C-alpha cells in the first residue's frame, strides 16, 4: 500500500458517481450474517418443535419457584448432616486437584511433543488428532467407560477426569508454546543444548505464567466435572450427595446448602487462581 | 476563541492532577501541549470535551461555558470539537468511509444514527475529505488493513466531517514512524489554517512542537509552566 | 540487592519446594481417596481395548444407528437453540453491566454477581430441580443448558466489550453521538465476530454438556447412551460414543473454518 502524499493538499472535487457505496460485499460480513441467520432459524425451528411432555408451563414455573425458594432461602443440612457433606465436599476438591496435577504433568509433556515449533510435524499432528478425539468424548462418558474396566468408583472417576484434562491442557499449553518467539529457541539450539534442556531453560520460564493460568482454569472445570461424575456415574463426593438430595430424597433444603457449598468452593478457587496468577505475572 | 480558566482536577483526594490551568487560544492557531508522561496532558484534553468531568474552573468556547451544559447541550458542544487519538480509536472492522461518517452521528436523530442512514451530501463530503487526507482510493477498505499513518488520517477526516471549531489530538503521532508523523503534523497544520481551527495536540517531541506549533503550552505535574507563542520559545531555546 | 549466586540457589530451592509440595498433595490425596495408581495405569490400555472392540460397527450395532443419529441431531439442535437464546439474553445484560457501556457501578456489580452465581451453580443441580418441575422432556434439557450458558456468556461478552470496544466507544462519544448510536455503530460492529466465535464455542461445549444433562434428565444422546450402557449393550454404547466424537469434531472443524473467515 502506498500513501499518496502528494494529493493531501489538493483542492477537493465532488465525485461524479451519484450513488456512494459504504462497503463492498465482503466474505467476512456475509459469513457473519449467514451464520447468525442460520443459527436463529435453527433455534426458531427447535423451539417451535420442542417436546414439553405436556407439562403446563405456568404450573411448572410455580413449582420451580417453590423449589428455588426452598433451596436458596431455607437451606439446611438435611438428614445427612454437615460433617458428612463437608467430607464429601473435601473428597470432590481432592479429586479435582489430583486430576489437575495428572493433567498438568502429562499435558505439558504432550504439549512439548505436539508443538509445531519444537518437534517434527508428523509426531505433532498425530498427538493433536488423538487429543482432539479424547476431548470430543464428554468427561462423564470417559468415567463410565473406565467404570466398565475397573468398576464404579473413585478410580474410574479419576481416570475419566484425567483423560479429558490431559487432552484439554495439551491443547492449551501447546498453543502457549507455539506463541513463543522462535529466536529464543534458536539461540539455545546454537549453543548445542539438548532438547529437554531447551524445554526447561527456555520454554518453561517463558510460558510459566500462562501455564499457571490454564492449569487453574482447568482446576475449576475439574471441580465442576467432579460433581457431574459423582452424580451421573455414582462416583461419590459432593456430586453424589447433590444427586441423592435433589433426585431421590427430593430434599431441596439440603440441595440448596450443597449448592451454596459448591459456589463457595468455586469462589475460593477463583480467588486463589487470581492471586497466584498475579504473583507469576508480576515476577 | 477558547478560554480556559483555573481548571482543577484530582482523581484521588489531595493528589491534584491539574492545578489552576488557564490559557486562551484564538481560531487558526495550532497549539502544542508538551510535558513529560503523567504531567496531565490527557486530562486537560479530555476535560475540554468533558470526557472527564473536571472539578472546578471554566471552559469557554466562544463565550459559552461547556462545563455547565446539560446533556443535550453537551452533545452539541461535542460535535463542534473533534478528537484524534494516539491509537486512532477506529472501528477496525468497518470501512474507511463508514468510520469517517461516524463523525456525523452527533448531527443525526438517534434512529437514523442507529441504522447508519447517511444523506448523499454527507457521503459526498466524506469522499471529498478522504481526498483531502489522501485516502480517496481507500474508501471501501477495511480500517484494519491500513497502516498507522493512514488510520490516523481516517481519524482526522472523521473529526473534520463534524465541522469542528476545535480539534483535540491526544499524542497523534506517538505510534507513528517518523515519515508518517511528519505527514500527519503537516496535515493538521494546513487544516488549522484552511478551516481557521483551534487545533490542540499533546506531544512529547519538543522539536515537532517547535517545527509546527504557533503556540506552545508546557505542563509539569499538573501545573502550567509556560504558555508562549512558538517564535518566542524558539528564540530562547 | 541479592547476589546473583544467592538468587539462583534461592530460585532452585523455591522450585524444589513447589515440586515437593505438589507431589506431597498428590500422594496424600491418592491415599485419602483410595486411588490405586498402578491399577489405574493398567486400566488405561484396557479401556482403549474396550473402545477398540466396541467402536467397530457390526451388523448388530448398525441397527441402532438410525435411532442414535436421530437423538444426536436432536441434541445438537438443543445445544444450538439453548446457546442462541442464552446469547440474546446475555448480550443485553452484558451491555448493561460492562464497565464500558454499563449504566452505573451499582448495576455493574449486580450483573457481575448474578452472572457468576448462574455460572457456578452445578449443571447437576439445574438438571435435577428442573426435572422435578418440568418432568422428563426436551424442554428440561433446554432450560438446564440455557441457564448454564447464560452465566458464561454474560461474563464472556462483558470481557469482549471491555477489551474491544472501549476505545472506539470513547471516540464516538467525543463526536457527540448518543448512547444508542454508539452501541449500534461502534460497539456491535466491533464485537460481533468475537461474539459469534464465543457462541460457536458454547455450542460445541453444550453438545458435550448435553450428554450429562441427558443422562440426568432422560433426554437426547445422553439418555440413550445411559440406556445402552445400563443394559450392557456395549456395542450400541460404543456406536453412540463414536457418533458423539464424529459430531463434536465436525462442529469444531466447521467452527474453526468460520472463525478463520470472520476474525
Ligand atoms: N483514571 C485515572 N484515575 C486515577 N488517576 C489518573 C487517572 N488518569 C490519570 N491519572 C493520573 O493523573 C495524572 C495525569 O495523567 P495524564 O493526564 O494521563 O498525563 P499525560 O497525558 O500527560 O501522560 C497522572 O499522575 C495519572 O497517574
Ligand atoms: Mg496521555
CSV table of N, CA and C in Angstrom, one decimal, chain B residues 137-203:
chain,number,residue,atom,x,y,z
B,137,UNK,N,-8.7,6.6,-2.5
B,137,UNK,CA,-8.7,5.2,-3.1
B,137,UNK,C,-8.9,4.1,-2.1
B,138,UNK,N,-9.0,4.5,-0.8
B,138,UNK,CA,-9.1,3.5,0.2
B,138,UNK,C,-10.5,3.5,0.8
B,139,UNK,N,-11.5,4.2,0.3
B,139,UNK,CA,-12.8,4.4,0.9
B,139,UNK,C,-13.5,3.1,1.3
B,140,UNK,N,-13.3,2.1,0.5
B,140,UNK,CA,-14.1,0.8,0.8
B,140,UNK,C,-13.2,-0.2,1.5
B,141,UNK,N,-12.0,0.2,1.8
B,141,UNK,CA,-11.1,-0.7,2.5
B,141,UNK,C,-11.4,-0.8,4.0
B,142,UNK,N,-11.2,-2.0,4.5
B,142,UNK,CA,-11.4,-2.1,6.0
B,142,UNK,C,-10.3,-1.4,6.7
B,143,UNK,N,-10.6,-0.7,7.8
B,143,UNK,CA,-9.6,0.0,8.5
B,143,UNK,C,-8.5,-0.9,9.1
B,144,UNK,N,-8.8,-2.1,9.4
B,144,UNK,CA,-7.8,-3.0,9.9
B,144,UNK,C,-6.7,-3.2,8.9
B,145,UNK,N,-6.9,-3.0,7.7
B,145,UNK,CA,-5.9,-3.2,6.6
B,145,UNK,C,-5.0,-2.1,6.4
B,146,UNK,N,-5.2,-0.9,7.1
B,146,UNK,CA,-4.5,0.3,6.8
B,146,UNK,C,-3.2,0.3,7.7
B,147,UNK,N,-2.2,1.2,7.2
B,147,UNK,CA,-1.1,1.4,8.0
B,147,UNK,C,-1.4,2.5,9.1
B,148,UNK,N,-0.5,2.6,10.1
B,148,UNK,CA,-0.8,3.6,11.2
B,148,UNK,C,-1.1,5.0,10.7
B,149,UNK,N,-0.2,5.4,9.8
B,149,UNK,CA,-0.4,6.8,9.3
B,149,UNK,C,-1.7,7.0,8.6
B,150,UNK,N,-2.1,6.0,7.8
B,150,UNK,CA,-3.4,6.0,7.1
B,150,UNK,C,-4.5,6.0,8.1
B,151,UNK,N,-4.4,5.2,9.1
B,151,UNK,CA,-5.5,5.2,10.1
B,151,UNK,C,-5.7,6.5,10.8
B,152,UNK,N,-4.5,7.2,11.1
B,152,UNK,CA,-4.6,8.4,11.8
B,152,UNK,C,-5.3,9.5,10.8
B,153,UNK,N,-5.0,9.4,9.5
B,153,UNK,CA,-5.7,10.3,8.6
B,153,UNK,C,-7.2,10.0,8.5
B,154,UNK,N,-7.6,8.8,8.7
B,154,UNK,CA,-9.0,8.5,8.7
B,154,UNK,C,-9.6,9.2,10.0
B,155,UNK,N,-8.9,9.1,11.1
B,155,UNK,CA,-9.3,9.7,12.3
B,155,UNK,C,-9.5,11.2,12.1
B,156,UNK,N,-8.5,11.8,11.4
B,156,UNK,CA,-8.6,13.3,11.2
B,156,UNK,C,-9.8,13.6,10.3
B,157,UNK,N,-10.0,12.8,9.3
B,157,UNK,CA,-11.2,13.0,8.4
B,157,UNK,C,-12.5,12.9,9.2
B,158,UNK,N,-12.5,11.9,10.1
B,158,UNK,CA,-13.7,11.7,11.0
B,158,UNK,C,-14.0,13.0,11.8
B,159,UNK,N,-12.9,13.6,12.3
B,159,UNK,CA,-13.1,14.8,13.1
B,159,UNK,C,-13.5,16.0,12.2
B,160,UNK,N,-13.0,16.1,11.0
B,160,UNK,CA,-13.3,17.2,10.1
B,160,UNK,C,-14.7,17.2,9.7
B,161,UNK,N,-15.3,16.0,9.5
B,161,UNK,CA,-16.7,16.0,9.0
B,161,UNK,C,-17.7,16.4,10.1
B,162,UNK,N,-17.2,16.6,11.3
B,162,UNK,CA,-18.0,17.2,12.4
B,162,UNK,C,-18.2,18.7,12.2
B,163,UNK,N,-17.5,19.3,11.2
B,163,UNK,CA,-17.4,20.7,11.1
B,163,UNK,C,-17.0,21.4,12.4
B,164,UNK,N,-15.8,21.0,12.9
B,164,UNK,CA,-15.5,21.4,14.2
B,164,UNK,C,-14.9,22.8,14.3
B,165,UNK,N,-15.0,23.4,15.5
B,165,UNK,CA,-14.3,24.6,15.7
B,165,UNK,C,-12.9,24.3,16.4
B,166,UNK,N,-12.9,23.2,17.1
B,166,UNK,CA,-11.7,22.7,17.8
B,166,UNK,C,-11.4,21.3,17.4
B,167,UNK,N,-10.1,21.0,17.3
B,167,UNK,CA,-9.7,19.6,17.2
B,167,UNK,C,-8.7,19.3,18.3
B,168,UNK,N,-9.0,18.2,19.1
B,168,UNK,CA,-8.1,17.8,20.1
B,168,UNK,C,-7.4,16.6,19.7
B,169,UNK,N,-6.0,16.6,19.8
B,169,UNK,CA,-5.3,15.5,19.3
B,169,UNK,C,-4.4,15.0,20.5
B,170,UNK,N,-4.7,13.8,21.0
B,170,UNK,CA,-4.0,13.2,22.1
B,170,UNK,C,-2.9,12.4,21.6
B,171,UNK,N,-1.7,12.9,21.6
B,171,UNK,CA,-0.5,12.2,21.1
B,171,UNK,C,-0.8,11.6,19.7
B,172,UNK,N,-1.1,12.4,18.7
B,172,UNK,CA,-1.5,11.9,17.4
B,172,UNK,C,-0.4,11.2,16.7
B,173,UNK,N,0.9,11.4,17.1
B,173,UNK,CA,2.0,10.8,16.3
B,173,UNK,C,2.9,9.9,17.1
B,174,UNK,N,2.5,9.6,18.3
B,174,UNK,CA,3.3,8.8,19.2
B,174,UNK,C,3.5,7.4,18.6
B,175,UNK,N,2.4,6.8,18.0
B,175,UNK,CA,2.5,5.5,17.5
B,175,UNK,C,3.0,5.4,16.0
B,176,UNK,N,3.4,6.5,15.5
B,176,UNK,CA,3.8,6.5,14.0
B,176,UNK,C,5.3,6.6,13.8
B,177,UNK,N,5.6,6.1,12.6
B,177,UNK,CA,7.0,6.2,12.2
B,177,UNK,C,7.3,7.6,11.8
B,178,UNK,N,8.6,8.1,11.8
B,178,UNK,CA,8.9,9.5,11.6
B,178,UNK,C,8.3,10.1,10.3
B,179,UNK,N,8.3,9.3,9.2
B,179,UNK,CA,7.7,9.9,8.0
B,179,UNK,C,6.2,10.2,8.1
B,180,UNK,N,5.5,9.2,8.6
B,180,UNK,CA,4.1,9.4,8.8
B,180,UNK,C,3.8,10.4,9.8
B,181,UNK,N,4.7,10.6,10.8
B,181,UNK,CA,4.4,11.6,11.8
B,181,UNK,C,4.5,13.0,11.2
B,182,UNK,N,5.5,13.2,10.4
B,182,UNK,CA,5.7,14.5,9.7
B,182,UNK,C,4.5,14.8,8.9
B,183,UNK,N,4.1,13.8,8.1
B,183,UNK,CA,2.9,13.8,7.3
B,183,UNK,C,1.7,14.3,8.0
B,184,UNK,N,1.4,13.6,9.2
B,184,UNK,CA,0.2,13.9,9.9
B,184,UNK,C,0.3,15.4,10.5
B,185,UNK,N,1.5,15.7,11.0
B,185,UNK,CA,1.6,17.1,11.6
B,185,UNK,C,1.4,18.1,10.5
B,186,UNK,N,1.9,17.9,9.3
B,186,UNK,CA,1.8,18.9,8.2
B,186,UNK,C,0.3,19.0,7.9
B,187,UNK,N,-0.4,17.9,7.8
B,187,UNK,CA,-1.8,17.9,7.5
B,187,UNK,C,-2.6,18.7,8.6
B,188,UNK,N,-2.3,18.4,9.8
B,188,UNK,CA,-3.0,19.1,10.9
B,188,UNK,C,-2.8,20.6,10.8
B,189,UNK,N,-1.5,21.0,10.5
B,189,UNK,CA,-1.2,22.4,10.4
B,189,UNK,C,-1.9,23.1,9.3
B,190,UNK,N,-1.9,22.4,8.1
B,190,UNK,CA,-2.6,23.0,7.0
B,190,UNK,C,-4.1,23.1,7.2
B,191,UNK,N,-4.7,22.1,7.8
B,191,UNK,CA,-6.1,22.1,8.1
B,191,UNK,C,-6.5,23.3,9.1
B,192,UNK,N,-5.6,23.5,10.0
B,192,UNK,CA,-5.8,24.5,11.0
B,192,UNK,C,-6.0,25.9,10.3
B,193,UNK,N,-5.1,26.1,9.3
B,193,UNK,CA,-5.1,27.4,8.6
B,193,UNK,C,-6.3,27.4,7.7
B,194,UNK,N,-6.5,26.3,6.9
B,194,UNK,CA,-7.6,26.3,5.9
B,194,UNK,C,-9.0,26.5,6.6
B,195,UNK,N,-9.3,25.9,7.7
B,195,UNK,CA,-10.6,25.9,8.3
B,195,UNK,C,-10.6,26.9,9.5
B,196,UNK,N,-9.5,27.6,9.7
B,196,UNK,CA,-9.5,28.5,10.8
B,196,UNK,C,-9.8,27.8,12.2
B,197,UNK,N,-9.2,26.7,12.4
B,197,UNK,CA,-9.5,25.8,13.5
B,197,UNK,C,-8.7,26.2,14.7
B,198,UNK,N,-9.1,25.7,15.9
B,198,UNK,CA,-8.2,25.7,17.0
B,198,UNK,C,-7.8,24.2,17.1
B,199,UNK,N,-6.5,24.0,16.9
B,199,UNK,CA,-6.1,22.6,16.9
B,199,UNK,C,-5.1,22.4,18.1
B,200,UNK,N,-5.4,21.5,19.0
B,200,UNK,CA,-4.6,21.4,20.2
B,200,UNK,C,-4.0,19.9,20.2
B,201,UNK,N,-2.7,19.8,20.2
B,201,UNK,CA,-2.1,18.5,20.1
B,201,UNK,C,-1.1,18.3,21.3
B,202,UNK,N,-1.4,17.1,22.0
B,202,UNK,CA,-0.4,16.7,23.0
B,202,UNK,C,0.8,16.1,22.4
B,203,UNK,N,2.0,16.5,22.7
B,203,UNK,CA,3.2,15.9,22.1
B,203,UNK,C,4.2,15.7,23.2
